[in-house]
């Protein structure tokens, strides 16, 4: 199992106030899944993705990623895990403005200390995979919003991570461009077996996932398989049988 | 740190052109201020040393050892015998330009009904003219020339007090070492202008011959003043002279101009303190300005830093990235500052700006900024260290950001 989450909680406290970010989340994600976190604003999507991406630490529960119990990782260990085993796509593209598309993608390998030639070659390959082979030399400000988000996807997959986490990757895109980004996720998922876990509250986008985890008030209230998956066919333990609510 | 981080740092600096230019120009100004101050101070030291040496008539003084530690009046009777023998020994050193006798004495100068006290120096005109400041301070008349003539030169104050001017005859009266009264009628060739009034009021120069006759001290001298070639090492020349005097069996002490230049040493200390203080103020200003822009850079790029950290960049690499930006600014600014310093120095020196006389001097020179390679090195080290210091806290702050909060930063 790629992701194993059990009783995961994150409670925000500010002074007297205690706000539930996520509470008692329990589910698995298999390798190669294309899964969506769905839920209204404030339901805990970002909180959960931050926990899964080792950007934040839970107050309770266990999180096992790719066989590694993440509770045993310190700050540097988590950073290392992120750069070597995870990919990230953020809501706004978050590219480095002074780097070209190719360099932005290569950045994900630079930080691993890989040799320049290898970084460049793999960055070009990843750019080709997202259909931007001809834009490699452009800086982010010379690219469209959709192109930038594709560069961000290329940066996320260039290190061949088993899991890509994406918090509202289509939120800053128009619906057509958002749809094409999902085509890309699906394609990469099919071709490379990369698992994607992304959040969205756009029904059209949510519908594209093969698995849906619905959040409400910090709890996972529904877990359904919707469509084809190249991942292992075994049902998630937390999934509601028969895909109720689909 | 690998080249790619340096390149990223450099590109970030280029992207924020205005901010980079601002911080960079602060570095350039800091660098130029360092080198110009050092160059100007060095020049001031040099001309002050020159003035001091010319005031004394030379770098070394041979004196009667018994006169050391005595008051001027007590020392006045303690003369050196056979000054010419001493001068000959001094001149054995090829670094010695000349050695001249000086007799110091005091008494009354009289013209008609008027008289005034003087402090006199008996000296050889040609040697005095070449070595001493007096040659530059002739107010009227001309510097005396004939070594055998009974010629006298008066300070402006003294000349006024007795109503004498060039061409007048003045009676110079004194007490001889054996207690007798003696006088010489001398012809005034020049009135001098000395910048210190107390000295100007009493200044009197007589030819050595006249003074020796007046004091009944033929062949003797209060001091033999030795002028060295430019660039000759002072201590080497002094110890060489001491050795030769001892070998010749002459009982005489050698003092360097620094031994008797308390004023020079005070000024040197003062300048060193001013230079240090200027450097500190400068470094502080540069640190504050640079720290401010670096902090702004970190603040503006919070989301970018958040992204870098989120995708797993080691915090140390983030810190190095910002330190690298500081280092590039420091080094680049210093290089530009070096070029600017050379240009400014050339322009200032070419402009030949007039300067007031240095402390204790009579004539002002023109502004000249020396080229002090050490100052360029110091400027380079100071500015680079300053920029690194200024980047330290912002870089540390960047490296310690929480990626989640940084990504949410707007
Ligand atoms: N740093 C924080 N401090 C306090 N409370 C927080 C913090 N971050 C999130 N929360 C709270 O935790 C809950 C879950 O927030 P979260 O951002 O995970 O929701 P979300 O599903 O991502 O919402 P959205 O769709 O608006 O992005 C909300 O009630 C939110 O107010
Ligand atoms: Mg959110």
XYZ file of C-alpha atoms and ligand atoms in Angstrom:
688
model
C 0.000 0.000 0.000
C 1.333 3.390 -0.988
C -0.407 5.431 1.673
C -1.720 4.096 4.937
C -3.579 6.545 7.131
C -5.029 5.557 10.477
C -6.771 7.858 12.952
C -4.941 10.856 11.561
C -5.843 14.146 13.288
C -4.716 17.712 13.110
C -6.284 20.179 15.493
C -5.445 23.857 15.194
C -5.340 25.767 18.432
C -5.146 29.498 18.493
C -5.370 30.736 22.065
C -8.545 29.357 23.624
C -9.988 28.315 20.286
C -9.667 24.788 19.010
C -10.406 24.200 15.325
C -10.577 20.753 13.817
C -8.514 20.574 10.663
C -8.827 16.843 10.189
C -9.951 14.263 12.681
C -9.630 10.476 12.745
C -8.939 10.055 9.048
C -8.450 6.416 8.165
C -7.933 5.205 4.590
C -5.397 3.692 2.223
C -4.274 4.720 -1.219
C -2.851 2.049 -3.477
C -0.024 2.602 -5.911
C -1.180 4.084 -9.197
C -4.531 5.430 -8.027
C -6.113 8.596 -9.328
C -7.945 9.857 -6.261
C -9.709 13.064 -5.369
C -10.357 14.750 -2.023
C -13.653 16.472 -2.278
C -15.482 18.678 0.167
C -16.688 22.167 0.848
C -14.451 24.979 1.886
C -13.042 24.388 5.340
C -13.676 20.665 5.261
C -9.995 19.832 5.712
C -8.689 19.087 2.196
C -5.628 21.261 2.477
C -4.956 20.112 6.010
C -5.021 16.466 4.951
C -2.845 17.040 1.880
C -0.310 18.942 3.980
C -0.145 16.000 6.364
C 0.207 13.462 3.548
C 2.860 15.632 1.910
C 4.870 15.756 5.158
C 4.544 19.535 5.173
C 2.719 19.409 8.487
C 2.775 16.955 11.357
C -0.324 15.284 12.783
C -1.419 15.582 16.405
C -2.562 11.958 16.466
C -2.705 8.895 14.245
C -0.248 7.174 11.982
C 0.850 7.881 8.465
C 2.829 5.278 6.567
C 4.095 6.392 3.160
C 5.613 3.877 0.792
C 6.346 1.603 3.723
C 7.932 4.325 5.852
C 6.356 5.267 9.175
C 6.646 9.018 8.894
C 6.451 9.558 12.655
C 10.101 8.570 12.801
C 11.250 11.326 10.432
C 12.705 14.597 11.664
C 12.473 17.853 9.703
C 15.407 16.999 7.460
C 14.211 13.464 6.977
C 10.818 14.779 5.894
C 12.423 17.234 3.450
C 14.483 14.424 2.019
C 11.426 12.193 1.702
C 9.589 15.005 -0.095
C 12.310 15.631 -2.619
C 13.007 11.953 -3.286
C 9.630 10.232 -3.127
C 6.847 12.815 -3.546
C 5.673 15.222 -6.182
C 3.726 18.436 -5.536
C 1.433 20.585 -7.618
C 0.170 23.716 -5.903
C -2.949 25.750 -6.458
C -1.084 28.573 -8.122
C 1.740 27.180 -10.216
C 4.505 28.415 -7.857
C 7.295 28.355 -10.386
C 10.563 30.167 -9.769
C 10.247 33.293 -11.911
C 13.934 33.596 -12.833
C 14.209 30.046 -14.120
C 13.110 28.793 -17.547
C 10.477 26.074 -17.799
C 13.202 23.490 -18.222
C 15.162 24.807 -15.258
C 12.059 24.910 -13.084
C 11.561 21.229 -13.801
C 15.247 20.482 -13.357
C 15.086 22.241 -9.973
C 13.348 19.184 -8.507
C 16.422 17.154 -9.431
C 18.969 19.865 -8.605
C 17.903 19.734 -4.998
C 18.751 16.043 -4.991
C 22.260 16.948 -6.090
C 22.031 15.085 -9.404
C 24.481 16.016 -12.173
C 23.438 18.901 -14.380
C 23.300 16.952 -17.644
C 21.022 14.318 -16.140
C 18.773 16.985 -14.598
C 18.455 18.745 -17.932
C 17.790 15.605 -19.954
C 15.155 14.350 -17.545
C 13.580 17.813 -17.341
C 13.228 17.927 -21.119
C 11.708 14.470 -21.097
C 9.208 15.493 -18.419
C 8.333 18.648 -20.328
C 7.709 16.508 -23.412
C 5.464 14.282 -21.319
C 3.275 17.275 -20.429
C 3.334 18.487 -24.033
C 5.616 21.467 -23.548
C 8.761 20.293 -25.304
C 8.763 23.448 -27.422
C 8.443 25.835 -24.450
C 11.489 24.600 -22.519
C 13.416 27.843 -22.760
C 10.601 30.170 -21.704
C 10.314 31.826 -18.360
C 7.053 31.411 -16.416
C 5.866 34.948 -17.163
C 5.975 34.123 -20.878
C 3.675 31.106 -20.446
C -0.102 30.886 -20.129
C -1.725 29.813 -16.857
C -2.402 26.336 -18.184
C 1.140 25.984 -19.492
C 2.574 27.067 -16.153
C 0.493 24.498 -14.349
C 1.772 21.878 -16.799
C 5.333 22.905 -16.039
C 4.469 22.459 -12.374
C 3.163 18.984 -13.171
C 6.367 18.199 -15.051
C 8.334 19.359 -11.992
C 6.221 17.075 -9.823
C 6.757 13.972 -11.984
C 10.344 14.483 -13.127
C 11.726 12.644 -10.121
C 9.392 9.700 -10.871
C 7.649 9.786 -7.488
C 5.129 7.095 -6.670
C 2.692 9.747 -5.407
C 1.845 13.249 -6.604
C -0.139 15.458 -4.243
C -2.044 18.392 -5.682
C -4.112 20.874 -3.683
C -6.752 22.383 -5.969
C -4.510 22.229 -9.041
C -7.276 23.559 -11.288
C -8.527 26.338 -9.030
C -6.597 29.033 -10.870
C -7.512 27.702 -14.331
C -10.621 28.127 -16.473
C -12.747 24.997 -16.776
C -11.476 23.974 -20.225
C -7.843 24.283 -19.151
C -8.676 22.511 -15.902
C -10.178 19.666 -17.859
C -7.045 19.340 -19.949
C -4.909 19.235 -16.805
C -7.011 16.296 -15.657
C -6.433 14.640 -19.054
C -2.767 15.004 -18.325
C -3.103 13.485 -14.840
C -4.967 10.570 -16.331
C -2.420 10.084 -19.066
C 0.552 10.167 -16.688
C -1.287 7.905 -14.310
C -1.933 5.426 -17.107
C 1.491 5.636 -18.731
C 3.699 5.838 -15.689
C 1.602 4.331 -12.957
C 1.986 7.449 -10.858
C -0.615 7.791 -8.124
C -2.336 11.188 -7.956
C -4.175 12.514 -4.961
C -5.703 15.906 -5.632
C -8.359 18.063 -4.062
C -11.137 19.956 -5.747
C -14.628 21.190 -5.186
C -15.453 21.467 -8.872
C -17.882 18.606 -9.685
C -16.648 18.367 -13.272
C -13.107 17.814 -12.055
C -14.112 15.542 -9.205
C -15.931 13.326 -11.678
C -12.680 12.595 -13.497
C -11.126 10.769 -10.550
C -11.305 7.013 -10.173
C -11.697 7.265 -6.474
C -13.362 9.863 -4.330
C -12.791 10.657 -0.680
C -15.401 13.072 0.577
C -14.546 15.290 3.533
C -16.868 17.179 5.806
C -15.897 19.107 8.929
C -12.529 17.407 9.047
C -13.868 13.888 8.687
C -13.767 11.433 5.808
C -17.448 10.805 5.329
C -17.388 8.840 2.104
C -14.884 6.763 0.145
C -15.962 5.507 -3.265
C -14.474 4.036 -6.420
C -15.930 5.697 -9.469
C -14.219 4.418 -12.531
C -11.356 2.509 -14.064
C -8.139 2.285 -12.173
C -4.853 0.903 -13.302
C -3.935 0.449 -9.687
C -4.468 -2.793 -7.795
C -8.123 -3.794 -7.824
C -8.283 -4.536 -4.108
C -10.842 -2.257 -2.458
C -9.693 0.191 0.134
C -10.570 -0.932 3.620
C -12.251 2.378 4.356
C -14.271 2.388 1.146
C -18.008 2.180 1.414
C -19.106 -1.030 -0.350
C -20.833 -0.576 -3.671
C -19.694 2.990 -4.081
C -22.712 4.377 -2.253
C -23.297 8.034 -2.880
C -21.570 8.032 -6.266
C 27.744 25.162 -2.955
C 27.161 24.152 -6.502
C 27.258 26.537 -9.409
C 23.522 26.315 -10.049
C 22.716 27.970 -6.716
C 25.146 30.793 -7.491
C 23.511 31.167 -10.866
C 20.052 31.229 -9.299
C 21.251 33.833 -6.803
C 22.715 35.957 -9.585
C 19.510 35.748 -11.612
C 17.420 36.787 -8.640
C 19.648 39.813 -8.210
C 19.277 40.672 -11.881
C 15.520 40.273 -11.698
C 15.192 42.748 -8.839
C 17.268 45.290 -10.665
C 16.307 48.366 -8.693
C 16.853 46.815 -5.325
C 20.121 45.262 -6.451
C 21.267 48.585 -7.867
C 20.392 50.329 -4.613
C 22.207 47.863 -2.365
C 25.023 47.585 -4.873
C 25.527 51.330 -4.940
C 25.643 51.401 -1.148
C 28.445 48.852 -1.355
C 30.173 50.879 -4.062
C 29.933 54.061 -1.986
C 31.193 52.199 1.087
C 34.111 50.843 -0.872
C 34.977 54.181 -2.445
C 34.726 55.914 0.924
C 37.134 53.374 2.403
C 39.742 53.696 -0.316
C 39.446 57.476 -0.658
C 39.673 58.027 3.099
C 42.655 55.707 3.316
C 44.313 57.389 0.343
C 43.694 60.856 1.709
C 44.797 59.939 5.230
C 47.948 58.344 3.832
C 48.684 61.477 1.882
C 48.049 63.604 4.964
C 50.423 61.440 7.006
C 53.026 61.687 4.314
C 52.836 65.448 4.041
C 52.652 65.834 7.809
C 55.792 63.731 8.143
C 57.430 65.835 5.444
C 56.453 69.057 7.200
C 57.679 67.736 10.526
C 61.003 66.633 9.058
C 61.428 69.905 7.218
C 60.592 71.747 10.412
C 63.445 69.924 12.089
C 65.763 70.310 9.098
C 66.320 66.565 8.752
C 65.385 63.128 9.970
C 68.298 62.604 12.385
C 69.857 64.869 15.009
C 73.232 64.364 16.586
C 73.250 65.994 20.016
C 75.357 66.108 23.146
C 74.224 63.171 25.291
C 74.368 65.396 28.389
C 71.700 67.607 26.848
C 69.164 64.787 26.701
C 66.382 65.235 29.194
C 67.487 68.788 29.999
C 65.404 71.885 29.524
C 66.137 73.993 26.465
C 67.917 76.612 28.526
C 70.039 74.087 30.401
C 70.851 72.329 27.150
C 71.943 75.547 25.514
C 75.377 75.444 27.069
C 75.895 71.761 26.294
C 77.344 71.898 22.793
C 78.946 69.362 20.485
C 82.590 69.877 19.612
C 83.888 69.700 16.021
C 80.607 69.593 14.186
C 82.442 69.210 10.906
C 83.981 65.939 12.103
C 80.528 64.706 13.073
C 79.071 65.806 9.741
C 81.817 63.952 7.898
C 80.999 60.736 9.801
C 77.318 61.219 9.014
C 78.016 61.711 5.312
C 79.778 58.323 5.058
C 76.301 56.853 4.647
C 75.304 57.197 0.966
C 71.727 57.736 2.135
C 72.722 60.996 3.780
C 72.080 64.060 1.649
C 73.634 66.579 3.998
C 74.530 67.261 7.624
C 74.338 70.804 8.973
C 75.198 72.447 12.258
C 72.716 74.406 14.284
C 73.447 76.655 17.211
C 70.596 77.576 19.477
C 70.790 80.717 21.578
C 68.702 83.585 22.914
C 69.004 87.212 23.825
C 67.796 90.631 22.719
C 67.453 92.048 19.225
C 67.803 95.822 19.116
C 67.054 98.431 16.494
C 67.379 102.037 17.546
C 65.290 102.527 20.669
C 63.417 99.282 20.333
C 64.395 95.840 21.533
C 62.753 92.432 21.839
C 63.670 88.991 23.078
C 64.459 86.379 20.459
C 65.131 82.678 20.192
C 67.938 82.306 17.697
C 69.276 79.636 15.404
C 72.670 79.779 13.797
C 72.818 77.768 10.611
C 74.571 77.380 7.256
C 72.370 79.241 4.717
C 72.665 76.843 1.762
C 72.117 73.749 3.892
C 69.246 75.333 5.778
C 67.569 76.415 2.587
C 67.665 72.923 1.147
C 66.467 71.071 4.207
C 64.115 73.285 6.083
C 60.680 74.746 6.023
C 62.053 78.263 6.581
C 62.877 78.538 2.896
C 59.159 78.464 2.111
C 58.227 81.091 4.632
C 59.954 84.206 3.392
C 57.439 87.065 3.656
C 59.689 89.796 2.340
C 63.327 90.118 1.324
C 65.234 87.003 0.389
C 66.599 83.984 2.168
C 70.149 84.595 3.360
C 72.874 83.094 1.196
C 76.386 84.181 2.125
C 77.706 81.857 4.868
C 80.314 84.394 6.031
C 78.173 87.512 6.096
C 76.639 88.864 9.278
C 73.158 88.300 7.924
C 69.991 87.818 9.921
C 66.398 86.762 9.196
C 63.565 87.704 11.577
C 60.151 86.298 12.342
C 57.341 88.665 11.351
C 56.363 89.379 14.955
C 59.901 90.074 16.014
C 60.514 92.335 12.995
C 57.391 94.356 13.822
C 58.325 94.607 17.489
C 61.598 96.333 16.707
C 60.424 97.996 13.496
C 62.928 96.258 11.254
C 62.665 95.157 7.633
C 64.937 93.846 4.890
C 68.024 96.066 4.455
C 67.980 97.327 8.044
C 70.804 96.810 10.476
C 69.921 95.070 13.739
C 72.033 94.471 16.802
C 71.822 90.898 18.027
C 72.845 90.686 21.700
C 73.400 87.540 23.761
C 75.199 86.097 26.759
C 78.140 83.823 25.955
C 78.486 80.472 27.727
C 81.156 81.954 29.991
C 78.748 84.672 31.099
C 80.046 87.618 29.090
C 77.844 89.910 27.041
C 78.387 89.947 23.287
C 76.724 91.532 20.249
C 76.834 91.518 16.474
C 75.414 94.031 14.025
C 73.649 92.035 11.356
C 71.975 92.952 8.116
C 68.315 91.871 7.786
C 67.902 89.911 4.524
C 64.422 88.568 5.086
C 61.341 88.712 7.255
C 59.776 85.289 7.715
C 56.208 84.281 8.365
C 55.824 81.438 10.813
C 52.319 80.033 11.364
C 52.619 79.817 15.145
C 52.500 83.334 16.609
C 54.553 82.563 19.746
C 57.349 81.346 17.513
C 56.937 84.120 14.948
C 57.341 86.719 17.710
C 60.772 85.408 18.666
C 62.162 83.753 15.543
C 65.668 84.762 14.467
C 68.139 83.125 12.080
C 71.788 84.060 11.960
C 74.485 82.563 9.744
C 76.422 79.874 11.591
C 79.626 81.876 11.322
C 78.132 84.970 12.954
C 76.383 82.955 15.635
C 79.533 80.991 16.479
C 81.484 84.215 16.783
C 78.730 85.785 18.871
C 78.677 82.820 21.245
C 82.403 82.305 21.138
C 81.607 78.741 20.093
C 83.553 78.357 16.860
C 83.375 74.791 15.508
C 80.687 73.846 18.006
C 76.992 73.110 17.505
C 73.873 72.495 19.578
C 72.974 69.810 17.059
C 74.091 68.390 13.748
C 70.968 67.815 11.696
C 71.155 65.027 9.120
C 68.947 64.932 6.051
C 68.308 61.516 4.485
C 67.379 60.625 0.950
C 63.666 59.970 0.304
C 62.770 56.402 1.080
C 65.837 55.702 3.199
C 65.020 53.575 6.231
C 65.073 55.755 9.325
C 66.071 53.177 11.921
C 68.771 51.628 9.738
C 70.286 55.043 9.096
C 70.088 55.966 12.796
C 71.731 52.791 14.056
C 74.385 52.949 11.321
C 75.242 56.482 12.376
C 75.376 55.506 16.062
C 77.765 52.698 15.226
C 80.084 54.886 13.166
C 80.118 57.585 15.855
C 80.995 55.008 18.493
C 83.722 53.526 16.288
C 85.187 57.010 15.811
C 85.165 57.454 19.564
C 82.731 60.371 19.441
C 80.482 60.858 22.434
C 77.236 61.843 20.758
C 73.603 60.765 20.751
C 71.470 60.251 17.660
C 67.776 61.005 17.821
C 65.281 60.358 15.030
C 62.625 62.856 14.056
C 59.989 60.514 15.469
C 61.655 60.730 18.888
C 60.952 64.418 18.950
C 57.650 64.461 17.091
C 55.053 64.048 19.796
C 52.716 66.156 17.689
C 53.038 63.853 14.687
C 52.299 60.834 16.825
C 49.238 62.493 18.335
C 47.931 63.423 14.919
C 48.617 59.908 13.698
C 46.594 58.475 16.575
C 43.828 60.951 15.939
C 43.665 60.070 12.268
C 43.761 56.362 12.982
C 40.855 56.816 15.393
C 38.928 58.868 12.835
C 39.595 56.256 10.181
C 38.460 53.431 12.443
C 35.363 55.349 13.470
C 34.521 56.178 9.858
C 34.938 52.507 8.971
C 32.623 51.446 11.771
C 29.958 53.981 10.865
C 30.256 52.990 7.230
C 30.022 49.277 7.975
C 27.004 49.895 10.201
C 25.212 51.913 7.539
C 25.941 49.289 4.903
C 24.869 46.457 7.216
C 21.591 48.172 8.023
C 20.799 49.100 4.429
C 21.760 45.696 3.072
C 19.968 43.827 5.844
C 16.891 45.872 5.028
C 16.937 44.996 1.340
C 17.740 41.351 2.039
C 14.851 41.183 4.494
C 12.618 42.713 1.849
C 13.833 40.137 -0.662
C 13.019 37.295 1.718
C 9.609 38.778 2.455
C 8.740 39.283 -1.207
C 9.871 35.807 -2.127
C 8.165 34.047 0.763
C 6.001 31.952 -1.556
C 8.947 31.014 -3.695
C 10.870 29.965 -0.592
C 7.789 28.039 0.540
C 7.736 26.214 -2.795
C 11.429 25.392 -2.588
C 11.017 24.047 0.932
C 7.793 22.182 0.090
C 9.331 20.274 -2.796
C 12.035 19.177 -0.394
C 14.910 21.623 -0.749
C 17.291 21.280 2.174
C 16.966 24.277 4.473
C 20.723 24.768 4.299
C 20.490 25.232 0.536
C 17.845 27.927 1.000
C 20.089 29.706 3.480
C 23.045 29.441 1.138
C 20.981 30.831 -1.706
C 20.401 34.078 0.174
C 23.935 34.196 1.522
C 25.104 33.786 -2.062
C 23.038 36.795 -3.064
C 24.719 38.796 -0.319
C 28.143 37.534 -1.330
C 27.581 38.421 -4.987
C 26.436 41.903 -3.993
C 29.485 42.329 -1.756
C 32.007 41.060 -4.281
C 30.360 42.681 -7.302
C 29.889 45.973 -5.464
C 33.516 45.881 -4.371
C 34.737 45.310 -7.917
C 32.636 48.207 -9.168
C 33.771 50.204 -6.153
C 37.372 49.454 -7.058
C 36.859 50.752 -10.577
C 34.976 53.788 -9.263
C 37.759 54.463 -6.736
C 40.429 54.415 -9.426
C 38.407 56.752 -11.630
C 37.568 59.123 -8.797
C 41.160 59.132 -7.625
C 42.391 59.968 -11.115
C 39.792 62.734 -11.428
C 40.547 64.232 -7.991
C 44.279 64.185 -8.545
C 43.885 65.686 -12.008
C 41.677 68.466 -10.632
C 44.529 69.647 -8.390
C 42.167 70.969 -5.737
C 43.928 73.387 -3.392
C 44.274 72.291 0.212
C 44.810 74.338 3.386
C 48.237 73.850 4.985
C 48.587 70.607 6.929
C 48.716 70.902 10.734
C 51.866 72.893 11.569
C 52.623 73.623 7.940
C 52.878 76.999 6.258
C 51.853 76.298 2.707
C 48.868 74.335 1.473
C 49.404 71.760 -1.215
C 46.970 70.343 -3.713
C 44.716 67.425 -2.926
C 46.352 64.161 -3.794
C 44.843 60.800 -3.000
C 47.445 58.081 -2.702
C 46.859 54.661 -4.230
C 46.963 52.301 -1.258
C 46.541 48.689 -2.447
C 45.986 47.603 1.146
C 42.984 49.931 1.365
C 41.454 48.202 -1.663
C 41.979 44.858 0.021
C 40.493 46.162 3.248
C 37.549 47.650 1.343
C 36.977 44.350 -0.410
C 37.113 42.324 2.790
C 35.053 44.873 4.714
C 32.279 45.130 2.120
C 32.041 41.389 1.460
C 32.044 40.561 5.164
C 29.501 43.300 5.768
C 27.155 41.982 3.098
C 27.467 38.435 4.383
C 26.754 39.648 7.888
C 23.771 41.624 6.626
C 22.428 38.574 4.784
C 22.945 36.242 7.687
C 19.700 36.872 9.558
C 17.433 37.221 6.518
C 18.937 34.023 5.070
C 18.399 32.242 8.349
C 14.836 33.472 8.474
C 14.218 32.238 4.936
C 15.646 28.831 5.770
C 13.459 28.543 8.868
C 10.156 29.379 7.215
C 7.300 26.962 7.629
C 6.537 25.842 4.060
C 2.796 25.647 4.724
C 2.597 29.221 5.985
C 5.016 30.428 3.339
C 2.946 28.899 0.543
C -0.180 30.582 1.919
C 1.627 33.944 2.065
C 0.163 36.585 -0.215
N -3.390 27.532 10.218
C -4.652 27.347 10.666
N -4.982 27.815 11.899
C -6.231 27.629 12.374
N -7.174 27.006 11.715
C -6.910 26.531 10.482
C -5.622 26.681 9.904
N -5.619 26.098 8.678
C -6.863 25.627 8.510
N -7.637 25.868 9.584
C -9.019 25.454 9.761
O -9.086 24.058 9.570
C -10.248 23.740 8.861
C -9.876 23.013 7.600
O -9.196 23.923 6.737
P -8.609 23.516 5.331
O -7.809 24.660 4.839
O -7.926 22.220 5.459
O -9.926 23.373 4.478
P -10.065 23.176 2.911
O -10.951 22.045 2.727
O -8.738 23.139 2.285
O -10.830 24.520 2.517
P -10.770 25.296 1.116
O -11.608 24.575 0.171
O -11.326 26.628 1.476
O -9.344 25.362 0.730
C -10.991 25.050 8.602
O -11.949 25.219 9.605
C -9.915 26.076 8.750
O -10.472 27.276 9.235
Mg -7.691 24.309 0.826
